[in-house]
């Protein structure tokens, strides 16, 4: 196998980051929709949580899902690049 150049490594890293971002953005959108619907239509949440609380819950869970999904997809794709070693 031919040696890997720095340019190829940098391109691989960029591809991994872009794939991770795309997956995380999708997860983020789906999570925010589900959490928004649950805070809007759940009778308990509707009665006991004000608008600021609902906004905080939605943003916190969305940010957490984005960070977790990005980290997991980047790590998974990086493990597949064994040729760097």
Coordinates of N, CA, C and O in Angstrom, one line a residue:
X1 N 0.8 -1.2 0.0 CA 0.0 0.0 0.0 C 0.9 1.2 0.0 O 1.8 1.3 0.8
X2 N 0.6 2.2 -0.9 CA 1.4 3.4 -0.9 C 1.3 4.3 0.4 O 0.3 4.2 1.0
X3 N 2.3 5.0 0.7 CA 2.3 5.8 1.9 C 1.2 6.9 1.8 O 0.9 7.4 0.7
X4 N 0.6 7.3 2.9 CA -0.4 8.3 2.9 C 0.2 9.7 3.1 O 1.0 9.9 4.0
X5 N -0.1 10.6 2.3 CA 0.4 12.0 2.4 C -0.4 12.8 3.4 O -1.5 12.5 3.7
X6 N 0.2 13.9 3.7 CA -0.5 14.9 4.7 C -1.8 15.4 4.0 O -2.8 15.6 4.7
X7 N -1.8 15.6 2.7 CA -3.0 16.1 2.0 C -4.1 15.1 2.1 O -5.3 15.5 2.3
X8 N -3.8 13.8 1.9 CA -4.8 12.8 2.0 C -5.4 12.7 3.4 O -6.6 12.5 3.6
X9 N -4.5 12.8 4.4 CA -4.9 12.8 5.8 C -5.9 14.0 6.1 O -6.9 13.8 6.7
X10 N -5.5 15.2 5.6 CA -6.3 16.3 5.9 C -7.7 16.2 5.2 O -8.7 16.6 5.7
X11 N -7.7 15.6 4.0 CA -9.0 15.4 3.3 C -9.8 14.4 4.0 O -11.0 14.6 4.1
X12 N -9.2 13.4 4.5 CA -10.0 12.4 5.2 C -10.6 13.0 6.5 O -11.7 12.7 6.8
X13 N -9.8 13.8 7.2 CA -10.3 14.4 8.4 C -11.5 15.4 8.0 O -12.5 15.4 8.7
X14 N -11.4 16.1 7.0 CA -12.5 17.0 6.6 C -13.7 16.2 6.2 O -14.8 16.6 6.6
X15 N -13.5 15.1 5.5 CA -14.7 14.2 5.2 C -15.4 13.7 6.4 O -16.6 13.6 6.5
X16 N -14.6 13.2 7.4 CA -15.1 12.7 8.7 C -15.9 13.8 9.4 O -17.0 13.5 9.9
X17 N -15.3 15.0 9.5 CA -16.0 16.1 10.2 C -17.3 16.4 9.5 O -18.4 16.7 10.1
X18 N -17.3 16.5 8.2 CA -18.5 16.8 7.4 C -19.6 15.8 7.6 O -20.8 16.1 7.8
X19 N -19.2 14.5 7.6 CA -20.2 13.4 7.8 C -20.8 13.5 9.2 O -22.0 13.3 9.4
X20 N -19.9 13.8 10.2 CA -20.3 13.9 11.5 C -21.3 15.0 11.7 O -22.3 14.9 12.4
X21 N -21.0 16.2 11.1 CA -21.9 17.3 11.2 C -23.3 17.0 10.6 O -24.3 17.4 11.1
X22 N -23.3 16.4 9.4 CA -24.5 16.1 8.8 C -25.4 15.2 9.6 O -26.6 15.4 9.8
X23 N -24.8 14.2 10.2 CA -25.5 13.2 11.0 C -26.0 13.9 12.3 O -27.2 13.7 12.7
X24 N -25.2 14.8 12.9 CA -25.6 15.5 14.1 C -26.7 16.5 13.8 O -27.6 16.6 14.6
X25 N -26.7 17.1 12.7 CA -27.7 18.1 12.3 C -29.1 17.4 12.1 O -30.1 17.9 12.6
X26 N -29.0 16.2 11.5 CA -30.3 15.5 11.4 C -30.8 15.0 12.7 O -32.0 15.2 13.0
X27 N -29.9 14.5 13.6 CA -30.4 14.1 14.9 C -30.9 15.2 15.7 O -31.9 15.1 16.4
X28 N -30.3 16.4 15.6 CA -30.7 17.6 16.3 C -32.1 18.0 15.8 O -32.9 18.3 16.7
X29 N -32.3 18.0 14.6 CA -33.7 18.4 14.1 C -34.7 17.4 14.5 O -35.8 17.9 15.0
X30 N -34.5 16.2 14.4 CA -35.5 15.2 14.9 C -35.7 15.3 16.4 O -36.9 15.2 16.8
X31 N -34.7 15.4 17.2 CA -34.9 15.6 18.6 C -35.7 16.8 19.0 O -36.5 16.7 19.8
X32 N -35.4 17.9 18.3 CA -36.1 19.1 18.7 C -37.6 19.0 18.3 O -38.4 19.5 19.1
X33 N -37.9 18.3 17.3 CA -39.3 18.2 16.9 C -40.0 17.3 17.9 O -41.1 17.6 18.4
X34 N -39.4 16.2 18.3 CA -40.0 15.3 19.3 C -40.2 16.0 20.6 O -41.3 15.9 21.3
X35 N -39.2 16.7 21.1 CA -39.2 17.3 22.4 C -40.3 18.5 22.4 O -41.0 18.7 23.3
X36 N -40.3 19.2 21.3 CA -41.3 20.3 21.1 C -42.7 19.7 21.2 O -43.5 20.3 21.9
X37 N -42.9 18.7 20.5 CA -44.3 18.1 20.5 C -44.6 17.5 21.9 O -45.8 17.7 22.3
X38 N -43.7 16.9 22.6 CA -44.0 16.4 23.9 C -44.2 17.5 24.9 O -45.1 17.4 25.8
X39 N -43.5 18.6 24.8 CA -43.8 19.7 25.8 C -45.1 20.5 25.4 O -45.7 21.1 26.3
X40 N -45.5 20.4 24.2 CA -46.7 21.1 23.8 C -48.0 20.3 24.0 O -49.0 20.9 24.4
X41 N -47.9 19.0 23.8 CA -49.1 18.2 23.9 C -49.3 17.4 25.2 O -50.3 16.8 25.4
X42 N -48.2 17.3 26.0 CA -48.3 16.5 27.2 C -49.1 17.4 28.2 O -48.7 18.5 28.5
X43 N -50.2 16.9 28.8 CA -51.0 17.7 29.7 C -50.2 18.2 30.9 O -50.4 19.3 31.3
X44 N -49.4 17.4 31.5 CA -48.6 17.8 32.7 C -47.7 18.9 32.3 O -47.6 19.9 33.0
X45 N -46.9 18.8 31.2 CA -46.0 19.8 30.8 C -46.7 21.1 30.4 O -46.3 22.2 30.7
X46 N -47.9 21.0 29.8 CA -48.6 22.1 29.4 C -49.1 22.9 30.6 O -49.1 24.2 30.6
X47 N -49.5 22.2 31.7 CA -50.0 22.9 32.8 C -48.9 23.4 33.8 O -49.1 24.4 34.5
X48 N -47.8 22.8 33.8 CA -46.8 23.1 34.9 C -45.5 23.8 34.4 O -44.7 24.2 35.2
X49 N -45.2 23.8 33.1 CA -44.0 24.4 32.6 C -44.3 25.6 31.8 O -45.1 25.6 30.9
X50 N -43.7 26.8 32.2 CA -43.9 28.0 31.4 C -43.1 28.0 30.1 O -42.3 27.1 29.8
X51 N -43.3 29.0 29.3 CA -42.6 29.1 28.0 C -41.1 29.1 28.1 O -40.4 28.4 27.3
X52 N -40.6 29.8 29.0 CA -39.1 29.8 29.2 C -38.6 28.4 29.6 O -37.5 28.0 29.1
X53 N -39.3 27.7 30.4 CA -38.9 26.4 30.8 C -38.9 25.4 29.6 O -38.1 24.6 29.5
X54 N -40.0 25.5 28.8 CA -40.1 24.7 27.6 C -39.0 24.9 26.7 O -38.4 24.0 26.1
X55 N -38.7 26.2 26.5 CA -37.6 26.6 25.6 C -36.2 26.1 26.1 O -35.4 25.6 25.3
X56 N -36.0 26.1 27.4 CA -34.8 25.6 28.0 C -34.7 24.1 27.8 O -33.6 23.6 27.4
X57 N -35.8 23.4 28.0 CA -35.8 21.9 27.8 C -35.5 21.6 26.4 O -34.6 20.7 26.1
X58 N -36.1 22.2 25.5 CA -35.9 21.9 24.0 C -34.5 22.2 23.6 O -33.8 21.4 23.0
X59 N -34.0 23.4 24.0 CA -32.6 23.7 23.6 C -31.5 22.9 24.3 O -30.6 22.5 23.7
X60 N -31.7 22.5 25.5 CA -30.8 21.7 26.2 C -30.7 20.3 25.6 O -29.6 19.7 25.4
X61 N -31.9 19.7 25.4 CA -31.9 18.3 24.8 C -31.4 18.3 23.4 O -30.7 17.4 23.0
X62 N -31.7 19.4 22.7 CA -31.2 19.4 21.3 C -29.7 19.6 21.2 O -29.1 18.9 20.4
X63 N -29.2 20.4 22.1 CA -27.7 20.6 22.1 C -27.0 19.3 22.6 O -26.0 18.9 22.0
X64 N -27.6 18.6 23.5 CA -27.0 17.4 24.0 C -27.0 16.3 22.9 O -26.0 15.6 22.7
X65 N -28.1 16.2 22.2 CA -28.2 15.2 21.1 C -27.2 15.6 20.0 O -26.6 14.7 19.4
X66 N -27.1 16.8 19.7 CA -26.1 17.2 18.7 C -24.7 16.9 19.1 O -24.0 16.2 18.3
X67 N -24.3 17.2 20.3 CA -22.9 16.9 20.7 C -22.7 15.4 20.8 O -21.6 14.9 20.3
X68 N -23.6 14.6 21.3 CA -23.5 13.2 21.4 C -23.4 12.5 20.0 O -22.5 11.7 19.8
X69 N -24.3 12.9 19.2 CA -24.3 12.3 17.8 C -23.1 12.7 17.0 O -22.5 11.8 16.3
X70 N -22.6 13.9 17.1 CA -21.4 14.3 16.4 C -20.2 13.5 16.9 O -19.4 13.0 16.1
X71 N -20.1 13.4 18.2 CA -18.9 12.7 18.8 C -19.0 11.2 18.4 O -17.9 10.7 18.0
X72 N -20.1 10.6 18.4 CA -20.2 9.2 18.1 C -19.9 8.9 16.6 O -19.2 8.0 16.3
X73 N -20.5 9.7 15.8 CA -20.2 9.5 14.3 C -18.8 9.8 13.9 O -18.2 9.1 13.1
X74 N -18.2 10.8 14.5 CA -16.8 11.1 14.2 C -15.9 10.0 14.7 O -15.0 9.5 14.0
X75 N -16.1 9.5 15.9 CA -15.3 8.4 16.4 C -15.5 7.1 15.6 O -14.5 6.4 15.2
X76 N -16.7 6.8 15.2 CA -17.0 5.6 14.4 C -16.3 5.7 13.1 O -15.7 4.7 12.6
X77 N -16.4 6.8 12.4 CA -15.8 6.9 11.1 C -14.3 7.0 11.2 O -13.6 6.5 10.3
X78 N -13.7 7.5 12.2 CA -12.3 7.6 12.4 C -11.7 6.2 12.6 O -10.6 5.9 12.1
X79 N -12.4 5.3 13.3 CA -11.9 4.0 13.5 C -11.8 3.2 12.2 O -11.0 2.3 12.1
X80 N -12.6 3.6 11.2 CA -12.5 2.9 9.9 C -11.3 3.3 9.1 O -10.9 2.7 8.1
X81 N -10.6 4.4 9.5 CA -9.4 4.9 8.8 C -8.1 4.3 9.4 O -7.3 5.0 9.9
X82 N -8.0 3.0 9.3 CA -6.8 2.3 9.8 C -5.5 2.6 9.1 O -4.5 2.3 9.6
X83 N -5.6 3.0 7.9 CA -4.4 3.2 7.0 C -3.5 4.3 7.5 O -2.4 4.4 7.0
X84 N -3.9 5.1 8.5 CA -3.1 6.2 9.0 C -1.9 5.6 9.9 O -0.9 6.2 10.0
X85 N -2.1 4.4 10.4 CA -1.2 3.9 11.4 C 0.0 3.2 10.7 O 0.0 2.8 9.6

